[in-house]
PDB file of C-alpha atoms in Angstrom:
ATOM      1  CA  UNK A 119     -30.101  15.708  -6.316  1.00  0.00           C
ATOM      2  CA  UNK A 120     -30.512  11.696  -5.947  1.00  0.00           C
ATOM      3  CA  UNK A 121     -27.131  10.192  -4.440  1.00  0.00           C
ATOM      4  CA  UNK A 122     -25.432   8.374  -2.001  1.00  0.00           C
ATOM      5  CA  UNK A 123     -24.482  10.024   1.354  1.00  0.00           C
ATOM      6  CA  UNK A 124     -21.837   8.736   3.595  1.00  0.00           C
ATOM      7  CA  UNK A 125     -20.898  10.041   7.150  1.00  0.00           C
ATOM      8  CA  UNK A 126     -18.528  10.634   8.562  1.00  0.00           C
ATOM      9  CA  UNK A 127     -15.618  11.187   5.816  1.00  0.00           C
ATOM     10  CA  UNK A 128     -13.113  10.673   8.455  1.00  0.00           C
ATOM     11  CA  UNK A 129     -13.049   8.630  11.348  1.00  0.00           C
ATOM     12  CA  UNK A 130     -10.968   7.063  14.485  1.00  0.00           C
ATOM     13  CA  UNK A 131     -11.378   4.407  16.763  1.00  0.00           C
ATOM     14  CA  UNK A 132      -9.621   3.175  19.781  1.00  0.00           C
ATOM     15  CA  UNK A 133      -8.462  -0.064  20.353  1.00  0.00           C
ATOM     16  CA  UNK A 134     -11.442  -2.423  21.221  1.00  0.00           C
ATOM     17  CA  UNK A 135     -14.086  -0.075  20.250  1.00  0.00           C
ATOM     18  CA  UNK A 136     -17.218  -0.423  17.440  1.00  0.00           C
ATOM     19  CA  UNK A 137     -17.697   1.906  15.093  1.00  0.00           C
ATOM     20  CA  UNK A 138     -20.644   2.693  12.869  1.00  0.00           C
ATOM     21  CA  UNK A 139     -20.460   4.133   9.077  1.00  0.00           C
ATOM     22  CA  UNK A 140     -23.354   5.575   8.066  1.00  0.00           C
ATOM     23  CA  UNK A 141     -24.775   5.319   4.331  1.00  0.00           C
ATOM     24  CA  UNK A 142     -27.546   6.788   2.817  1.00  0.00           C
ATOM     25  CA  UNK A 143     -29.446   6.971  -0.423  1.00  0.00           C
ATOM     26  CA  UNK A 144     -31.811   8.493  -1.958  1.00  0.00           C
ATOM     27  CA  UNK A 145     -32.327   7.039  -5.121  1.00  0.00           C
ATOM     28  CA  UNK A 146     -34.691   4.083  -4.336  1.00  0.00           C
ATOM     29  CA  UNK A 147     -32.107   1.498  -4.857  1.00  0.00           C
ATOM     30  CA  UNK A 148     -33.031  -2.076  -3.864  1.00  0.00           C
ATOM     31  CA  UNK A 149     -29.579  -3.348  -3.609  1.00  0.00           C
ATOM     32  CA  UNK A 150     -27.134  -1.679  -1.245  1.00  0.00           C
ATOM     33  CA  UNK A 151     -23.193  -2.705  -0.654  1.00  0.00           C
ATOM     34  CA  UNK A 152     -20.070  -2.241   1.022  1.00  0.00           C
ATOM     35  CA  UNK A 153     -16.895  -2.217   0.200  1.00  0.00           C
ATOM     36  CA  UNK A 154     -13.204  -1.418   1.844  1.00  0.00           C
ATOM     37  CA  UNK A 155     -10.460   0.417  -0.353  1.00  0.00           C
ATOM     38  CA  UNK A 156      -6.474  -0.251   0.698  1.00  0.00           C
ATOM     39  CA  UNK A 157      -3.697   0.688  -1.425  1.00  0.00           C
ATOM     40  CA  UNK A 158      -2.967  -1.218  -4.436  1.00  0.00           C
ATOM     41  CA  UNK A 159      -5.688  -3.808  -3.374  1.00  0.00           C
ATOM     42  CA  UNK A 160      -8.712  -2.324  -5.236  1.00  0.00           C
ATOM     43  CA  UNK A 161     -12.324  -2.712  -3.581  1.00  0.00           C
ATOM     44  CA  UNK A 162     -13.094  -5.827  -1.576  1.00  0.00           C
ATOM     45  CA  UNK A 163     -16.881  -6.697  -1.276  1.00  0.00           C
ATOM     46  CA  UNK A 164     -17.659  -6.790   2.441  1.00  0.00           C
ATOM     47  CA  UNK A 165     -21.403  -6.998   2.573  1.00  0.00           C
ATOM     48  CA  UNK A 166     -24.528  -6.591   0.752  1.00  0.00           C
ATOM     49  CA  UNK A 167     -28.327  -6.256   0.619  1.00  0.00           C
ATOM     50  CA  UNK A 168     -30.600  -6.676  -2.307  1.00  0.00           C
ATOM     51  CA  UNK A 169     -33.838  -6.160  -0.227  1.00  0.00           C
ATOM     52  CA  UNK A 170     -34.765  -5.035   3.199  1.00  0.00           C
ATOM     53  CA  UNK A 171     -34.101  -7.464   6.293  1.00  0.00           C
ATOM     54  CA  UNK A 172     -31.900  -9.111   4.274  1.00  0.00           C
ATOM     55  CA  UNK A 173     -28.147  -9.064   3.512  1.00  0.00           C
ATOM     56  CA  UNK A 174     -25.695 -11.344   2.513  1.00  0.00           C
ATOM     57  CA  UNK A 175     -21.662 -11.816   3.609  1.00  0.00           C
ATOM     58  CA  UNK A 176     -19.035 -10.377   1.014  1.00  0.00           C
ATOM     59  CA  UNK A 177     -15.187 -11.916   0.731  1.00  0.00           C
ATOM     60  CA  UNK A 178     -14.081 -10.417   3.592  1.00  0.00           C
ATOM     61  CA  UNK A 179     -17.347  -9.663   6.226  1.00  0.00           C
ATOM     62  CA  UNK A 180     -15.230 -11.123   9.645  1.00  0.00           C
ATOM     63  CA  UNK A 181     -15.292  -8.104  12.256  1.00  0.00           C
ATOM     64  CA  UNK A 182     -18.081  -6.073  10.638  1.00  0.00           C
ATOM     65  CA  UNK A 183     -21.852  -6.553  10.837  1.00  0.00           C
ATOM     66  CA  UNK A 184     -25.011  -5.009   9.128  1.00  0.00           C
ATOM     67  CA  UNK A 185     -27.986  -3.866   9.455  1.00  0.00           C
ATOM     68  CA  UNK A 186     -30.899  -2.749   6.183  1.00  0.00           C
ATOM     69  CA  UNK A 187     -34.125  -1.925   8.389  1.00  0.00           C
ATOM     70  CA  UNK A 188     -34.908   0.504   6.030  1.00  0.00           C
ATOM     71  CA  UNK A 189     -34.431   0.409   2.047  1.00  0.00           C
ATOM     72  CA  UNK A 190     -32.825   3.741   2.220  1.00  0.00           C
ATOM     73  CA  UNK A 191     -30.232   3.128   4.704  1.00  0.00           C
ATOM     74  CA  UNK A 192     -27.668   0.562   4.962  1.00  0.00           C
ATOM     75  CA  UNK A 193     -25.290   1.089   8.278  1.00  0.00           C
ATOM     76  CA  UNK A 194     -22.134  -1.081   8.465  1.00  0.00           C
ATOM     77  CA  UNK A 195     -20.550  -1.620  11.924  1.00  0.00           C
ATOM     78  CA  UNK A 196     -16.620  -2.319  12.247  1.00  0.00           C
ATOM     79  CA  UNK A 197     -16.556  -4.152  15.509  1.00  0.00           C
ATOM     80  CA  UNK A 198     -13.290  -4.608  18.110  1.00  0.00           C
ATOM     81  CA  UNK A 199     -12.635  -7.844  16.059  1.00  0.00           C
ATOM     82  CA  UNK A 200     -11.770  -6.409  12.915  1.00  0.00           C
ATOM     83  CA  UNK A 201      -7.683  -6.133  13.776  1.00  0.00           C
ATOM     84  CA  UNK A 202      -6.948  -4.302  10.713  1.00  0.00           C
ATOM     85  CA  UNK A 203      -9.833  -1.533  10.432  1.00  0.00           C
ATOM     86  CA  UNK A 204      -7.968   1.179   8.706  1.00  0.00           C
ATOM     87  CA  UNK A 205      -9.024   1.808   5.311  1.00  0.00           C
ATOM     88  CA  UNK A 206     -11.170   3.232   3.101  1.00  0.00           C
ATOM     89  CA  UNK A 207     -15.118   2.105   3.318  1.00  0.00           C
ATOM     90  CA  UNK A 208     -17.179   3.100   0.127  1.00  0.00           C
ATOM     91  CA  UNK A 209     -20.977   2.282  -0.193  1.00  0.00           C
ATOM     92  CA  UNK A 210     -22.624   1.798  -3.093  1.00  0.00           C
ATOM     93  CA  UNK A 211     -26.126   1.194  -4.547  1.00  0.00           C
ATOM     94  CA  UNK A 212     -28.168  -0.444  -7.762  1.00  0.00           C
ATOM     95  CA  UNK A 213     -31.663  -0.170  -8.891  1.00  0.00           C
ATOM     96  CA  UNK A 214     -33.236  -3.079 -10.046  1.00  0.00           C
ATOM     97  CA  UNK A 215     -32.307  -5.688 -12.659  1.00  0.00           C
ATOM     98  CA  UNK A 216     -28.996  -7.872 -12.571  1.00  0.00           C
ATOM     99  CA  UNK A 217     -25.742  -6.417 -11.501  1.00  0.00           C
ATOM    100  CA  UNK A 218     -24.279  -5.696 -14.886  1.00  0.00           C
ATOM    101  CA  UNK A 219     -27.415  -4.235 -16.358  1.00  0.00           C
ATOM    102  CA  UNK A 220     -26.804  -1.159 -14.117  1.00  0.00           C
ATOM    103  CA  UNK A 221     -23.861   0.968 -13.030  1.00  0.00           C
ATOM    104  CA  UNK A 222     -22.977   1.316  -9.393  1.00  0.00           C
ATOM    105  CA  UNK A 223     -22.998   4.237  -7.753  1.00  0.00           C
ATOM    106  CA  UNK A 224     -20.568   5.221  -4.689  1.00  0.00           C
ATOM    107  CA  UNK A 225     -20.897   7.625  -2.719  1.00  0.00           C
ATOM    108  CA  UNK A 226     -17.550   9.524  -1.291  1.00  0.00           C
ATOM    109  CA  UNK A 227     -16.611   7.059   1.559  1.00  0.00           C
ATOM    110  CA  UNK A 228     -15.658   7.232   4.501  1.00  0.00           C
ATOM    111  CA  UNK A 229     -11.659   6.931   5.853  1.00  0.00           C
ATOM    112  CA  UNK A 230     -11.387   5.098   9.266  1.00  0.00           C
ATOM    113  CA  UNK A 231      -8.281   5.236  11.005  1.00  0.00           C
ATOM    114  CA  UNK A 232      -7.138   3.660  14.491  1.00  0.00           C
ATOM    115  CA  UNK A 233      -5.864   6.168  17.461  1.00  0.00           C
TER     116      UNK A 233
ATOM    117  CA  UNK B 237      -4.814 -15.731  -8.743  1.00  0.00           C
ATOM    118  CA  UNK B 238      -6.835 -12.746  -8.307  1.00  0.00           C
ATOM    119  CA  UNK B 239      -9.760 -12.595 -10.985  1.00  0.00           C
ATOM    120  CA  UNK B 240      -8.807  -9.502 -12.773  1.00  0.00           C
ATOM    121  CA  UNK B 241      -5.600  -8.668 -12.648  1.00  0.00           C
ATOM    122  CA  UNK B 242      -4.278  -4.867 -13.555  1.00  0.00           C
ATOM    123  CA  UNK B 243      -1.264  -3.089 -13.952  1.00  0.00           C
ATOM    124  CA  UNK B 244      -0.740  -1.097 -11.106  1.00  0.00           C
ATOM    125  CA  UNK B 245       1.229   2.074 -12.468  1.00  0.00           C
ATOM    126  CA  UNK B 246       1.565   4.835 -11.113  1.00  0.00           C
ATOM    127  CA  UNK B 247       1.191   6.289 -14.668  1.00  0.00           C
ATOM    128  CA  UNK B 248       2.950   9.489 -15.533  1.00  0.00           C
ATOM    129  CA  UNK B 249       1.907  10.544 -18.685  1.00  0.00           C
ATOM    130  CA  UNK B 250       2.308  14.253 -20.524  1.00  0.00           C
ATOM    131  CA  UNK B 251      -0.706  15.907 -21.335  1.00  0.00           C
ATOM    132  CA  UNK B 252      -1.973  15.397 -24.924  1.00  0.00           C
ATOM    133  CA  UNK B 253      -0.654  11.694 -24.798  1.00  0.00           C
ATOM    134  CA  UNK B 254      -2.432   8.452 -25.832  1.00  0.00           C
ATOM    135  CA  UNK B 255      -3.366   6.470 -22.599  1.00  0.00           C
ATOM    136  CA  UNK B 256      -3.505   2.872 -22.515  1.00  0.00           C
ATOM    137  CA  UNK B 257      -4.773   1.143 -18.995  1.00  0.00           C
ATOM    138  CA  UNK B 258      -4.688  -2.436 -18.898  1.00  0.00           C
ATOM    139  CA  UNK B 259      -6.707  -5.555 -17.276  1.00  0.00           C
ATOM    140  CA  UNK B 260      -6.364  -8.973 -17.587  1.00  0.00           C
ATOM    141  CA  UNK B 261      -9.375 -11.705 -16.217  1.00  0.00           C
ATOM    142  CA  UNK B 262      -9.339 -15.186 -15.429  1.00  0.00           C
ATOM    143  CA  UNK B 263     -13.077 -16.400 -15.341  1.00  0.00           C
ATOM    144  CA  UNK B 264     -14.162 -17.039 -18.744  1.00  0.00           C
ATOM    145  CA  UNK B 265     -17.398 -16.837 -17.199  1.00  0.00           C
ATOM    146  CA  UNK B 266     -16.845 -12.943 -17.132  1.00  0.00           C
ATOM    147  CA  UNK B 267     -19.013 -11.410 -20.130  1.00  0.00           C
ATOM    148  CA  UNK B 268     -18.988  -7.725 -19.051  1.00  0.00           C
ATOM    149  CA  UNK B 269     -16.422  -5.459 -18.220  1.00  0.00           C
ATOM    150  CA  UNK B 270     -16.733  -1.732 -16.802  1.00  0.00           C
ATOM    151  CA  UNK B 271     -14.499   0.767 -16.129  1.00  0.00           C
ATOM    152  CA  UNK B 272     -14.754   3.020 -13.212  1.00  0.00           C
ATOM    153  CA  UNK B 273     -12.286   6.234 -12.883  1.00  0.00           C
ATOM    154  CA  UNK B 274     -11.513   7.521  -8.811  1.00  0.00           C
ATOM    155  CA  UNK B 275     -10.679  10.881  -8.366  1.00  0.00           C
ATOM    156  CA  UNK B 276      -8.975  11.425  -4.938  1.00  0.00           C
ATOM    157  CA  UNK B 277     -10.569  10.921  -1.904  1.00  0.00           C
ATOM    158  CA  UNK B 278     -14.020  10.276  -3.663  1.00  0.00           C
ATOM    159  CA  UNK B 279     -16.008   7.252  -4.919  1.00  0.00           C
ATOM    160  CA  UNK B 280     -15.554   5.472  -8.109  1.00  0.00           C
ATOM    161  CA  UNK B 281     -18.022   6.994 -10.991  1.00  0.00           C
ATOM    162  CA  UNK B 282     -18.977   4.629 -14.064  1.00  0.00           C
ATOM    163  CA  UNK B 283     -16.942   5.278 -17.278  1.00  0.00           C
ATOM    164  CA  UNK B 284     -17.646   3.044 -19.465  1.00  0.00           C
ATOM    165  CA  UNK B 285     -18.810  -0.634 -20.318  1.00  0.00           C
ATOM    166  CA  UNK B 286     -18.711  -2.959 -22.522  1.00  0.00           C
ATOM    167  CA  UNK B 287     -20.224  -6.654 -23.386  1.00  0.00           C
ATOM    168  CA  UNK B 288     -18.825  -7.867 -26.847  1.00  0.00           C
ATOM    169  CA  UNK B 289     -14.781  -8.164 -28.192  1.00  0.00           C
ATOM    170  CA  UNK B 290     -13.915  -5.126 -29.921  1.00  0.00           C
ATOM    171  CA  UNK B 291     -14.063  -1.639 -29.760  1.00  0.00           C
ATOM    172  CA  UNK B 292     -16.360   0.978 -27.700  1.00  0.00           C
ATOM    173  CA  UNK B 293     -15.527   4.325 -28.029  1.00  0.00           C
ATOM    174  CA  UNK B 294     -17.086   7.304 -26.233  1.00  0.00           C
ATOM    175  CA  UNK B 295     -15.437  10.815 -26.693  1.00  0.00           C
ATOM    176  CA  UNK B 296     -11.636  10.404 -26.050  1.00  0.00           C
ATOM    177  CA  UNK B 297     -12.049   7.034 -24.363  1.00  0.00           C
ATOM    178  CA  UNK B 298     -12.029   3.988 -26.096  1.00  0.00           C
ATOM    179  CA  UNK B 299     -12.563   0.621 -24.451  1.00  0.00           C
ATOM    180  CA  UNK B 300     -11.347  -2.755 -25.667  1.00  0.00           C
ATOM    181  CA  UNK B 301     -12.538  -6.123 -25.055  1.00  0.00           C
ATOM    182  CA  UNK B 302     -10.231  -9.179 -26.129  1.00  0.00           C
ATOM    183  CA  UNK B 303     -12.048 -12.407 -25.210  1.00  0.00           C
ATOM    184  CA  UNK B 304     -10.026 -14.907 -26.399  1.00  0.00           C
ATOM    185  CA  UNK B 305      -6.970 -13.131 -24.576  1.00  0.00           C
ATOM    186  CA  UNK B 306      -8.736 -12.205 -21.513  1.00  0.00           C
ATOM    187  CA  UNK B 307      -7.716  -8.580 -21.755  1.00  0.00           C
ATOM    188  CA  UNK B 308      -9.335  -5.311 -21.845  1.00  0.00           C
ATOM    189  CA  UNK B 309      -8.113  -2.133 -22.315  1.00  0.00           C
ATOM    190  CA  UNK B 310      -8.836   1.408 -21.615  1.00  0.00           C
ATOM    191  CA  UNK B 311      -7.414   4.260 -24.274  1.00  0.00           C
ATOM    192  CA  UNK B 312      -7.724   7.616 -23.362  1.00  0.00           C
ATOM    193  CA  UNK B 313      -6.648   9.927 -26.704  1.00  0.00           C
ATOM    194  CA  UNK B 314      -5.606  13.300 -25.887  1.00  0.00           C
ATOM    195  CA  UNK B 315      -4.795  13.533 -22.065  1.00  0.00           C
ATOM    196  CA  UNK B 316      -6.051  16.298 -20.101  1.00  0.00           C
ATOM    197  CA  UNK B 317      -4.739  16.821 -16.554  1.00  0.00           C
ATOM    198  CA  UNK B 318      -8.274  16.345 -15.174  1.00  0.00           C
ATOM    199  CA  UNK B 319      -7.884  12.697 -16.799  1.00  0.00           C
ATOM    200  CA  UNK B 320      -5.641  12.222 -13.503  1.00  0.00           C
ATOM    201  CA  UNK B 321      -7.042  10.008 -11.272  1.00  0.00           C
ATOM    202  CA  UNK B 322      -7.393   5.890 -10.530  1.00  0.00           C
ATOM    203  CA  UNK B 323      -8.908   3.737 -12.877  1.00  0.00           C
ATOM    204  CA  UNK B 324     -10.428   0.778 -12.167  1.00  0.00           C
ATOM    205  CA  UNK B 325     -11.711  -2.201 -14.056  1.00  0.00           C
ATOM    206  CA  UNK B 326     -14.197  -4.830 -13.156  1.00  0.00           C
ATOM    207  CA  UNK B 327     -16.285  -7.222 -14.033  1.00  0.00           C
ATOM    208  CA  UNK B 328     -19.814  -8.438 -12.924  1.00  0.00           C
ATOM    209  CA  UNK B 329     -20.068 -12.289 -11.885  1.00  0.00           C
ATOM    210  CA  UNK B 330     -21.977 -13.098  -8.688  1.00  0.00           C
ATOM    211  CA  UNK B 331     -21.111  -9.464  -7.717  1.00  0.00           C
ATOM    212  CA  UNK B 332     -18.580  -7.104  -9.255  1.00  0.00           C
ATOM    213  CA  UNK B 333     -14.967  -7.892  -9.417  1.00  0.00           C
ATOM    214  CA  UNK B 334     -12.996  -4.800  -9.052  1.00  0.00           C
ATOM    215  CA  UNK B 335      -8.657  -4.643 -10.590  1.00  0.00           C
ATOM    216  CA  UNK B 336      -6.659  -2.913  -7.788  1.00  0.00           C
ATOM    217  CA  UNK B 337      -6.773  -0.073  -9.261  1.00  0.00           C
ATOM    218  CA  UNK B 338      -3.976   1.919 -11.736  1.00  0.00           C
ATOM    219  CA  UNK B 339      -3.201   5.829 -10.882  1.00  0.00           C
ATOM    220  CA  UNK B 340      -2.699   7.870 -13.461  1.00  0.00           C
ATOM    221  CA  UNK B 341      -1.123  11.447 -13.280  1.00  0.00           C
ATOM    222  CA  UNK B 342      -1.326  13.336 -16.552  1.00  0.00           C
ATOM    223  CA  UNK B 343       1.034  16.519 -16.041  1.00  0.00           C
ATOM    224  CA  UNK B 344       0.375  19.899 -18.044  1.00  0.00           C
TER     225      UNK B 344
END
């Protein structure tokens, strides 16, 4: 079945360490994004990529970086800058054609806590 | 001002009752509005959208699009307790604009 895989679901870092999600699809999307969850805050865009080698900063990208070498893969590092890393980190994915000619699709997330 | 605004609940609603989730925007630039429902601990999965003002209606859920209010609504007739989860509107401008979210608990 075409999807979106994300690894780990659950995750902890120590103080002044990088972490990498993984996310994975397999549904030949161009465009790939990420987004953090917190309560009562909805999603918050933090990057995205509409084609490969190329990605663009969200509203809030400070303290994580990306990477799209590959159009099926889109990692997102948190990095020791990012002071408030808890939350949840969903990654989603479009095919072709403008944003609101096509649903997103998510896959389960990921939930990073701090030891 | 956030750009969509929704009520954040938590909803507690008996099963078998009418639903209403609400959103309001503040970009008039906003022409299409989705809704996305969240069960726990998963992603969001596409519900429903919608383009025009009025009514869409798929099943029990009916969406409703009020332009010259800036308010759209989600009505879910008939409650089931697998109804219970978040739901979350948006709204596609550069990229999608995602509500924070409401959670709604329908109880057997």
């Amino acid at each position: 079945d075409g999807g979106i895989t994300q690894s780990p679901k659950y995750l902890f870092r120590k103080e002044g360490q990088n972490v990498t999600l993984s996310c994975e699809q397999n549904l030949n999307h161009d465009a790939m994004y990420w987004y953090r969850q917190d309560p009562g805050q909805g999603l918050r865009l933090i990057y995205y990529s509409q084609i490969v080698n190329d990605f663009q900063k969200g509203d809030i990208a400070e303290g994580y970086s990306v990477s799209r070498e590959k159009k099926e893969s889109f990692p997102l590092t948190v990095t020791s800058a990012q002071k408030n890393p808890t939350a949840f980190y969903l990654c989603a994915s479009i095919g072709g054609g403008a944003v609101y000619d096509q649903p997103q699709h998510f896959g389960d997330g990921t939930r990073l806590s701090i030891l | 001002q956030k750009e969509v605004e929704q009520d954040p609940g938590p909803l507690s609603v008996p099963e078998g009752a009418i639903v209403s989730l609400n959103c309001t925007y503040s970009n008039s630039a906003f022409q299409y509005f989705m809704w996305y429902r969240q069960y726990s601990r998963k992603g969001p999965e596409l519900l429903m959208y919608t383009y025009s003002s009025g009514n869409k209606e798929d099943g029990r859920f009916t969406a409703q699009v009020d332009k010259s209010s800036k308010y759209i609504s989600l009505f879910i007739r008939d409650s089931q307790p697998s109804d219970s989860a978040t739901y979350l509107c948006a709204s596609p401008a550069r990229q999608l604009t995602f509500g924070s979210g409401t959670q709604l608990t329908v109880l057997p």
